[in-house]
PDB file of C-alpha atoms and ligand atoms in Angstrom:
ATOM      1  CA  MET A 167       0.065   0.116  -0.085  1.00 67.00           C
ATOM      2  CA  THR A 168       1.209   3.514  -0.943  1.00 81.00           C
ATOM      3  CA  LYS A 169       0.346   6.162   1.812  1.00 92.00           C
ATOM      4  CA  ALA A 170      -1.433   9.164   0.773  1.00 95.00           C
ATOM      5  CA  SER A 171       0.905  12.209   0.717  1.00 97.00           C
ATOM      6  CA  PHE A 172      -0.187  15.827   0.244  1.00 98.00           C
ATOM      7  CA  ILE A 173       1.287  19.094  -1.126  1.00 98.00           C
ATOM      8  CA  PRO A 174      -0.029  22.509  -1.431  1.00 98.00           C
ATOM      9  CA  LEU A 175      -2.412  23.545  -4.191  1.00 97.00           C
ATOM     10  CA  ALA A 176       0.192  25.796  -5.977  1.00 96.00           C
ATOM     11  CA  GLY A 177      -1.127  26.046  -9.560  1.00 96.00           C
ATOM     12  CA  HIS A 178      -4.594  27.496  -8.605  1.00 98.00           C
ATOM     13  CA  ARG A 179      -5.046  31.020  -9.766  1.00 97.00           C
ATOM     14  CA  LYS A 180      -7.725  33.222  -8.052  1.00 98.00           C
ATOM     15  CA  HIS A 181      -9.700  35.648 -10.349  1.00 98.00           C
ATOM     16  CA  SER A 182     -12.380  38.085  -9.462  1.00 98.00           C
ATOM     17  CA  SER A 183     -15.875  37.471 -10.607  1.00 98.00           C
ATOM     18  CA  ASP A 184     -15.797  39.879 -13.437  1.00 98.00           C
ATOM     19  CA  GLU A 185     -12.395  38.225 -14.480  1.00 98.00           C
ATOM     20  CA  MET A 186     -14.082  34.697 -14.398  1.00 98.00           C
ATOM     21  CA  ARG A 187     -17.098  35.978 -16.444  1.00 98.00           C
ATOM     22  CA  SER A 188     -14.882  37.473 -19.095  1.00 98.00           C
ATOM     23  CA  ARG A 189     -12.649  34.184 -19.079  1.00 98.00           C
ATOM     24  CA  SER A 190     -15.667  31.867 -19.261  1.00 98.00           C
ATOM     25  CA  ARG A 191     -17.139  34.041 -21.956  1.00 98.00           C
ATOM     26  CA  GLY A 192     -14.007  34.195 -24.012  1.00 98.00           C
ATOM     27  CA  TYR A 193     -13.542  30.558 -23.619  1.00 98.00           C
ATOM     28  CA  ASN A 194     -16.960  29.736 -24.740  1.00 98.00           C
ATOM     29  CA  GLU A 195     -16.726  31.828 -27.788  1.00 98.00           C
ATOM     30  CA  GLU A 196     -13.420  30.227 -28.543  1.00 98.00           C
ATOM     31  CA  MET A 197     -15.152  26.789 -28.246  1.00 98.00           C
ATOM     32  CA  GLN A 198     -18.003  27.596 -29.999  1.00 98.00           C
ATOM     33  CA  ARG A 199     -15.983  28.196 -33.111  1.00 98.00           C
ATOM     34  CA  ARG A 200     -14.843  24.585 -32.995  1.00 98.00           C
ATOM     35  CA  ARG A 201     -16.175  22.447 -35.672  1.00 98.00           C
ATOM     36  CA  THR A 202     -15.586  18.655 -36.681  1.00 98.00           C
ATOM     37  CA  VAL A 203     -13.975  18.940 -40.105  1.00 98.00           C
ATOM     38  CA  ARG A 204     -13.595  16.294 -42.754  1.00 98.00           C
ATOM     39  CA  ASP A 205     -11.988  18.254 -45.636  1.00 98.00           C
ATOM     40  CA  PHE A 206      -8.208  18.325 -44.544  1.00 98.00           C
ATOM     41  CA  SER A 207      -5.351  20.149 -46.266  1.00 98.00           C
ATOM     42  CA  ASP A 208      -2.014  18.117 -46.350  1.00 98.00           C
ATOM     43  CA  GLN A 209      -0.035  21.064 -44.882  1.00 98.00           C
ATOM     44  CA  PRO A 210       2.394  19.752 -42.395  1.00 98.00           C
ATOM     45  CA  VAL A 211       2.134  20.608 -38.741  1.00 98.00           C
ATOM     46  CA  HIS A 212       5.142  20.718 -36.355  1.00 98.00           C
ATOM     47  CA  ARG A 213       5.393  17.724 -34.005  1.00 98.00           C
ATOM     48  CA  ASP A 214       5.960  19.801 -30.985  1.00 99.00           C
ATOM     49  CA  ILE A 215       2.416  21.500 -31.278  1.00 99.00           C
ATOM     50  CA  ILE A 216       0.817  17.919 -31.164  1.00 99.00           C
ATOM     51  CA  GLU A 217       3.092  17.055 -28.329  1.00 99.00           C
ATOM     52  CA  ASN A 218       1.682  19.901 -26.304  1.00 99.00           C
ATOM     53  CA  CYS A 219      -1.720  18.876 -27.043  1.00 99.00           C
ATOM     54  CA  LEU A 220      -1.128  15.324 -25.828  1.00 99.00           C
ATOM     55  CA  ARG A 221       0.330  16.826 -22.599  1.00 99.00           C
ATOM     56  CA  VAL A 222      -3.050  18.520 -22.209  1.00 99.00           C
ATOM     57  CA  ALA A 223      -4.776  15.293 -22.792  1.00 99.00           C
ATOM     58  CA  GLY A 224      -2.605  13.452 -20.348  1.00 98.00           C
ATOM     59  CA  SER A 225      -3.560  15.936 -17.599  1.00 98.00           C
ATOM     60  CA  ALA A 226      -7.304  14.718 -17.611  1.00 98.00           C
ATOM     61  CA  PRO A 227      -8.717  13.232 -14.401  1.00 98.00           C
ATOM     62  CA  SER A 228      -8.710   9.348 -14.472  1.00 98.00           C
ATOM     63  CA  GLY A 229     -10.048   6.638 -12.188  1.00 98.00           C
ATOM     64  CA  ALA A 230      -7.544   6.211  -9.247  1.00 97.00           C
ATOM     65  CA  ASN A 231      -5.239   8.574 -11.214  1.00 97.00           C
ATOM     66  CA  LEU A 232      -4.277   5.302 -13.287  1.00 97.00           C
ATOM     67  CA  GLN A 233      -4.355   7.307 -16.562  1.00 98.00           C
ATOM     68  CA  PRO A 234      -5.276   4.345 -18.606  1.00 98.00           C
ATOM     69  CA  TRP A 235      -4.697   5.774 -22.222  1.00 98.00           C
ATOM     70  CA  HIS A 236      -2.290   5.485 -24.886  1.00 98.00           C
ATOM     71  CA  PHE A 237      -1.944   7.561 -27.980  1.00 98.00           C
ATOM     72  CA  VAL A 238      -0.262   6.581 -30.989  1.00 98.00           C
ATOM     73  CA  VAL A 239       0.632   9.538 -33.488  1.00 99.00           C
ATOM     74  CA  ILE A 240       0.937   8.342 -36.831  1.00 98.00           C
ATOM     75  CA  SER A 241       2.350  10.583 -39.673  1.00 98.00           C
ATOM     76  CA  ASP A 242       4.142   7.920 -41.809  1.00 98.00           C
ATOM     77  CA  PRO A 243       2.436   7.810 -44.967  1.00 98.00           C
ATOM     78  CA  VAL A 244       2.672   3.924 -45.324  1.00 98.00           C
ATOM     79  CA  LEU A 245       1.011   3.269 -42.020  1.00 98.00           C
ATOM     80  CA  LYS A 246      -1.884   5.963 -42.748  1.00 98.00           C
ATOM     81  CA  GLN A 247      -2.622   4.304 -46.271  1.00 98.00           C
ATOM     82  CA  LYS A 248      -2.730   0.714 -44.199  1.00 98.00           C
ATOM     83  CA  ILE A 249      -5.202   2.448 -41.882  1.00 98.00           C
ATOM     84  CA  ARG A 250      -7.263   4.047 -44.896  1.00 98.00           C
ATOM     85  CA  ILE A 251      -7.570   0.723 -46.398  1.00 98.00           C
ATOM     86  CA  ALA A 252      -8.564  -1.401 -43.398  1.00 97.00           C
ATOM     87  CA  ALA A 253     -11.061   1.586 -42.425  1.00 97.00           C
ATOM     88  CA  GLU A 254     -12.661   1.922 -45.623  1.00 97.00           C
ATOM     89  CA  GLU A 255     -13.172  -1.866 -45.499  1.00 97.00           C
ATOM     90  CA  GLU A 256     -15.272  -1.855 -42.348  1.00 95.00           C
ATOM     91  CA  GLU A 257     -16.840   1.403 -43.357  1.00 96.00           C
ATOM     92  CA  ARG A 258     -18.053  -0.263 -46.670  1.00 96.00           C
ATOM     93  CA  GLU A 259     -19.316  -3.017 -44.754  1.00 96.00           C
ATOM     94  CA  PHE A 260     -21.151  -0.571 -42.304  1.00 95.00           C
ATOM     95  CA  TYR A 261     -22.784   1.690 -44.836  1.00 95.00           C
ATOM     96  CA  ARG A 262     -23.712  -1.095 -47.181  1.00 96.00           C
ATOM     97  CA  HIS A 263     -24.856  -3.871 -44.848  1.00 96.00           C
ATOM     98  CA  ARG A 264     -24.336  -3.585 -40.956  1.00 95.00           C
ATOM     99  CA  ALA A 265     -25.915  -0.200 -40.272  1.00 95.00           C
ATOM    100  CA  PRO A 266     -29.505  -0.314 -39.441  1.00 96.00           C
ATOM    101  CA  GLU A 267     -31.796   2.359 -41.722  1.00 97.00           C
ATOM    102  CA  GLU A 268     -32.292   4.217 -38.389  1.00 97.00           C
ATOM    103  CA  TRP A 269     -28.515   4.942 -37.885  1.00 96.00           C
ATOM    104  CA  LEU A 270     -28.072   5.823 -41.605  1.00 97.00           C
ATOM    105  CA  GLN A 271     -31.045   8.133 -41.409  1.00 97.00           C
ATOM    106  CA  ALA A 272     -29.348   9.983 -38.094  1.00 97.00           C
ATOM    107  CA  LEU A 273     -26.031  10.311 -40.153  1.00 96.00           C
ATOM    108  CA  GLU A 274     -27.677  11.569 -43.238  1.00 96.00           C
ATOM    109  CA  PRO A 275     -27.115  15.511 -42.023  1.00 96.00           C
ATOM    110  CA  LEU A 276     -23.437  14.883 -41.822  1.00 95.00           C
ATOM    111  CA  GLY A 277     -23.130  13.755 -45.223  1.00 93.00           C
ATOM    112  CA  THR A 278     -20.722  10.793 -44.300  1.00 95.00           C
ATOM    113  CA  ASP A 279     -20.061   8.000 -46.525  1.00 95.00           C
ATOM    114  CA  GLU A 280     -17.406   4.913 -46.720  1.00 96.00           C
ATOM    115  CA  CYS A 281     -14.867   7.041 -48.431  1.00 96.00           C
ATOM    116  CA  LYS A 282     -12.131   8.262 -45.888  1.00 97.00           C
ATOM    117  CA  PRO A 283      -9.505  10.015 -47.984  1.00 98.00           C
ATOM    118  CA  PHE A 284      -8.634  12.426 -45.001  1.00 98.00           C
ATOM    119  CA  LEU A 285      -6.940   9.315 -43.354  1.00 98.00           C
ATOM    120  CA  GLU A 286      -4.151   9.703 -45.862  1.00 98.00           C
ATOM    121  CA  ARG A 287      -4.342  13.553 -46.484  1.00 98.00           C
ATOM    122  CA  ALA A 288      -4.020  15.024 -42.974  1.00 98.00           C
ATOM    123  CA  PRO A 289      -0.654  15.104 -41.501  1.00 98.00           C
ATOM    124  CA  TYR A 290      -1.457  13.299 -38.364  1.00 99.00           C
ATOM    125  CA  LEU A 291      -3.684  10.528 -37.147  1.00 98.00           C
ATOM    126  CA  ILE A 292      -3.978   9.984 -33.455  1.00 98.00           C
ATOM    127  CA  ALA A 293      -5.096   6.364 -32.480  1.00 98.00           C
ATOM    128  CA  VAL A 294      -6.384   6.504 -28.898  1.00 98.00           C
ATOM    129  CA  PHE A 295      -6.286   3.326 -26.856  1.00 98.00           C
ATOM    130  CA  VAL A 296      -7.986   2.374 -23.621  1.00 98.00           C
ATOM    131  CA  GLN A 297      -6.021   0.348 -21.228  1.00 97.00           C
ATOM    132  CA  LYS A 298      -8.252  -2.177 -19.422  1.00 95.00           C
ATOM    133  CA  TYR A 299      -5.435  -2.968 -17.214  1.00 94.00           C
ATOM    134  CA  ALA A 300      -1.746  -2.350 -16.872  1.00 93.00           C
ATOM    135  CA  LEU A 301       0.667  -5.170 -17.307  1.00 91.00           C
ATOM    136  CA  LEU A 302       3.686  -5.102 -14.928  1.00 92.00           C
ATOM    137  CA  ASP A 303       7.176  -6.322 -15.839  1.00 93.00           C
ATOM    138  CA  ASP A 304       6.435  -9.327 -13.527  1.00 95.00           C
ATOM    139  CA  GLY A 305       3.237 -10.102 -15.496  1.00 92.00           C
ATOM    140  CA  ARG A 306       1.076  -9.007 -12.777  1.00 94.00           C
ATOM    141  CA  LYS A 307      -1.995  -7.098 -13.773  1.00 95.00           C
ATOM    142  CA  VAL A 308      -3.252  -3.771 -12.359  1.00 93.00           C
ATOM    143  CA  LYS A 309      -6.906  -3.246 -12.837  1.00 96.00           C
ATOM    144  CA  HIS A 310      -7.812   0.294 -14.075  1.00 97.00           C
ATOM    145  CA  TYR A 311     -10.938   1.919 -12.918  1.00 97.00           C
ATOM    146  CA  TYR A 312     -13.468   3.538 -15.153  1.00 98.00           C
ATOM    147  CA  PRO A 313     -11.029   3.371 -18.047  1.00 98.00           C
ATOM    148  CA  THR A 314     -13.664   4.492 -20.782  1.00 98.00           C
ATOM    149  CA  GLU A 315     -14.803   7.386 -19.078  1.00 98.00           C
ATOM    150  CA  SER A 316     -11.263   8.517 -18.156  1.00 98.00           C
ATOM    151  CA  VAL A 317     -10.203   8.246 -21.874  1.00 98.00           C
ATOM    152  CA  GLY A 318     -13.262   9.944 -23.012  1.00 98.00           C
ATOM    153  CA  LEU A 319     -12.207  12.884 -20.638  1.00 98.00           C
ATOM    154  CA  ALA A 320      -8.601  12.816 -22.106  1.00 99.00           C
ATOM    155  CA  THR A 321      -9.824  12.792 -25.680  1.00 99.00           C
ATOM    156  CA  GLY A 322     -12.422  15.789 -24.928  1.00 98.00           C
ATOM    157  CA  MET A 323      -9.320  17.716 -23.646  1.00 98.00           C
ATOM    158  CA  LEU A 324      -7.136  16.844 -26.596  1.00 99.00           C
ATOM    159  CA  ILE A 325      -9.779  17.918 -29.189  1.00 99.00           C
ATOM    160  CA  SER A 326     -10.207  21.333 -27.279  1.00 98.00           C
ATOM    161  CA  ALA A 327      -6.332  21.593 -27.077  1.00 98.00           C
ATOM    162  CA  ILE A 328      -6.030  20.993 -30.771  1.00 99.00           C
ATOM    163  CA  HIS A 329      -8.832  23.567 -31.528  1.00 98.00           C
ATOM    164  CA  HIS A 330      -6.950  26.249 -29.076  1.00 98.00           C
ATOM    165  CA  ALA A 331      -3.679  25.660 -31.220  1.00 98.00           C
ATOM    166  CA  GLY A 332      -5.491  26.513 -34.337  1.00 98.00           C
ATOM    167  CA  LEU A 333      -5.881  23.326 -35.858  1.00 99.00           C
ATOM    168  CA  VAL A 334      -9.065  21.125 -36.699  1.00 99.00           C
ATOM    169  CA  SER A 335      -9.894  17.487 -36.072  1.00 98.00           C
ATOM    170  CA  LEU A 336     -12.331  14.739 -36.740  1.00 98.00           C
ATOM    171  CA  THR A 337     -13.453  11.987 -34.493  1.00 98.00           C
ATOM    172  CA  HIS A 338     -13.353   8.852 -36.536  1.00 96.00           C
ATOM    173  CA  THR A 339     -14.746   5.678 -35.364  1.00 94.00           C
ATOM    174  CA  PRO A 340     -14.344   2.947 -38.046  1.00 91.00           C
ATOM    175  CA  SER A 341     -16.194   0.033 -36.293  1.00 86.00           C
ATOM    176  CA  PRO A 342     -14.935  -2.542 -35.482  1.00 91.00           C
ATOM    177  CA  MET A 343     -11.466  -0.868 -35.068  1.00 95.00           C
ATOM    178  CA  ALA A 344      -9.179  -3.941 -33.829  1.00 95.00           C
ATOM    179  CA  PHE A 345      -7.041  -3.634 -36.815  1.00 97.00           C
ATOM    180  CA  LEU A 346      -5.713  -0.514 -35.296  1.00 98.00           C
ATOM    181  CA  ASN A 347      -4.025  -2.958 -32.698  1.00 98.00           C
ATOM    182  CA  ASP A 348      -2.527  -4.928 -35.517  1.00 98.00           C
ATOM    183  CA  ILE A 349      -1.228  -1.991 -37.549  1.00 98.00           C
ATOM    184  CA  LEU A 350       0.206  -0.103 -34.760  1.00 98.00           C
ATOM    185  CA  GLY A 351       1.413  -3.086 -32.880  1.00 98.00           C
ATOM    186  CA  ARG A 352      -0.611  -2.408 -29.641  1.00 97.00           C
ATOM    187  CA  PRO A 353      -1.467  -5.419 -27.481  1.00 95.00           C
ATOM    188  CA  ARG A 354      -5.017  -6.765 -27.911  1.00 95.00           C
ATOM    189  CA  LYS A 355      -5.028  -8.209 -24.584  1.00 93.00           C
ATOM    190  CA  THR A 356      -4.801  -5.040 -22.626  1.00 95.00           C
ATOM    191  CA  GLU A 357      -5.703  -2.307 -25.144  1.00 96.00           C
ATOM    192  CA  ARG A 358      -8.747  -1.391 -27.054  1.00 97.00           C
ATOM    193  CA  PRO A 359      -9.016   1.278 -29.857  1.00 98.00           C
ATOM    194  CA  PHE A 360     -11.094   4.154 -28.469  1.00 98.00           C
ATOM    195  CA  LEU A 361     -11.064   6.188 -31.553  1.00 97.00           C
ATOM    196  CA  LEU A 362      -9.104   7.742 -34.342  1.00 98.00           C
ATOM    197  CA  LEU A 363      -8.513  11.504 -34.197  1.00 98.00           C
ATOM    198  CA  VAL A 364      -7.601  13.168 -37.463  1.00 98.00           C
ATOM    199  CA  VAL A 365      -5.640  16.179 -36.993  1.00 99.00           C
ATOM    200  CA  GLY A 366      -4.506  19.042 -39.247  1.00 99.00           C
ATOM    201  CA  HIS A 367      -5.416  22.262 -40.995  1.00 98.00           C
ATOM    202  CA  PRO A 368      -8.708  22.467 -42.799  1.00 98.00           C
ATOM    203  CA  ASP A 369      -8.713  22.504 -46.682  1.00 98.00           C
ATOM    204  CA  LYS A 370      -9.007  25.993 -48.155  1.00 98.00           C
ATOM    205  CA  GLN A 371     -12.197  24.772 -49.603  1.00 96.00           C
ATOM    206  CA  ALA A 372     -13.393  23.078 -46.350  1.00 98.00           C
ATOM    207  CA  THR A 373     -17.182  22.914 -45.793  1.00 98.00           C
ATOM    208  CA  VAL A 374     -19.169  21.702 -42.620  1.00 98.00           C
ATOM    209  CA  PRO A 375     -22.726  20.518 -42.390  1.00 97.00           C
ATOM    210  CA  ASP A 376     -25.397  23.095 -41.473  1.00 97.00           C
ATOM    211  CA  ILE A 377     -26.205  21.588 -38.090  1.00 97.00           C
ATOM    212  CA  GLN A 378     -26.873  23.177 -34.783  1.00 97.00           C
ATOM    213  CA  ARG A 379     -25.922  22.683 -31.374  1.00 98.00           C
ATOM    214  CA  LYS A 380     -28.687  22.330 -28.693  1.00 98.00           C
ATOM    215  CA  THR A 381     -29.023  25.573 -26.415  1.00 98.00           C
ATOM    216  CA  LEU A 382     -28.103  25.643 -22.845  1.00 98.00           C
ATOM    217  CA  LYS A 383     -31.786  25.260 -21.783  1.00 98.00           C
ATOM    218  CA  ASP A 384     -31.706  22.022 -23.725  1.00 98.00           C
ATOM    219  CA  VAL A 385     -28.935  20.592 -22.249  1.00 98.00           C
ATOM    220  CA  ALA A 386     -28.742  21.880 -18.560  1.00 98.00           C
ATOM    221  CA  THR A 387     -30.996  22.283 -15.573  1.00 98.00           C
ATOM    222  CA  PHE A 388     -30.408  24.136 -12.515  1.00 98.00           C
ATOM    223  CA  VAL A 389     -32.282  23.131  -9.425  1.00 98.00           C
TER     224      VAL A 389
HETATM  225  N1  IYR B 235     -18.077   5.308 -38.494  1.00 91.17           N
HETATM  226  C1  IYR B 235     -18.947   5.755 -39.737  1.00 91.17           C
HETATM  227  C2  IYR B 235     -20.143   6.215 -39.340  1.00 91.17           C
HETATM  228  C3  IYR B 235     -20.480   7.301 -38.480  1.00 91.17           C
HETATM  229  C4  IYR B 235     -21.123   7.090 -37.223  1.00 91.17           C
HETATM  230  C5  IYR B 235     -21.224   8.278 -36.346  1.00 91.17           C
HETATM  231  I1  IYR B 235     -22.199   7.851 -34.675  1.00 91.17           I
HETATM  232  C6  IYR B 235     -20.836   9.522 -36.712  1.00 91.17           C
HETATM  233  O1  IYR B 235     -21.286  10.612 -35.981  1.00 91.17           O
HETATM  234  C7  IYR B 235     -20.267   9.743 -37.926  1.00 91.17           C
HETATM  235  C8  IYR B 235     -20.108   8.712 -38.762  1.00 91.17           C
HETATM  236  C9  IYR B 235     -18.050   7.021 -40.340  1.00 91.17           C
HETATM  237  O2  IYR B 235     -17.035   7.600 -39.902  1.00 91.17           O
HETATM  238  O3  IYR B 235     -18.356   7.386 -41.508  1.00 91.17           O
END
């Protein structure tokens, strides 16, 4: 057993209510500009920018602070092509056979289909893995708690960091995604792909679907 040990909360910054109002408004304005983008430019992005965004993701809260995530950053064109081929194969099945009519109807406003050229064109794909447990060097397993929730939180923070940096992303979930373990050499026993995040600059001609966000009233209740 490791005993709890505490240090002062040194990182907290106190602001006046006016400052907090202005900061929260500014952050909301910034985040409302975020859109999921499918039209990527092939313009390169410096690796250190992605590294900073991943540091943000790694600061997410997690069950028992076990940080049950792993991010594989893919820029190698050969790997990107392999991933595109495998993903499009699954997507073809999904759109032509597997998806129930109701699901296809829900996707209609997004205009998605089985073609995923962005998987090769965007400078980075980030494969996010959930670690169900950690495997110690001596072969013992350490159980992770709320791993899926934790990785969801980390991924949300990654998406906002990427947006804040001035880049765009797409949350892509080919289903099933186990081909990512094989292509990227990640252990199937302990790790499950969570999603594939496509990251880069938007194409000059990029368009996005004309869809709306729910209002605060729709999504929140104060009691
Ligand atoms: N994985 C498919 C289908 C798809 C599913 C959902 I839920 C979306 O929000 C968008 C797409 C695809 O990526 O096309």
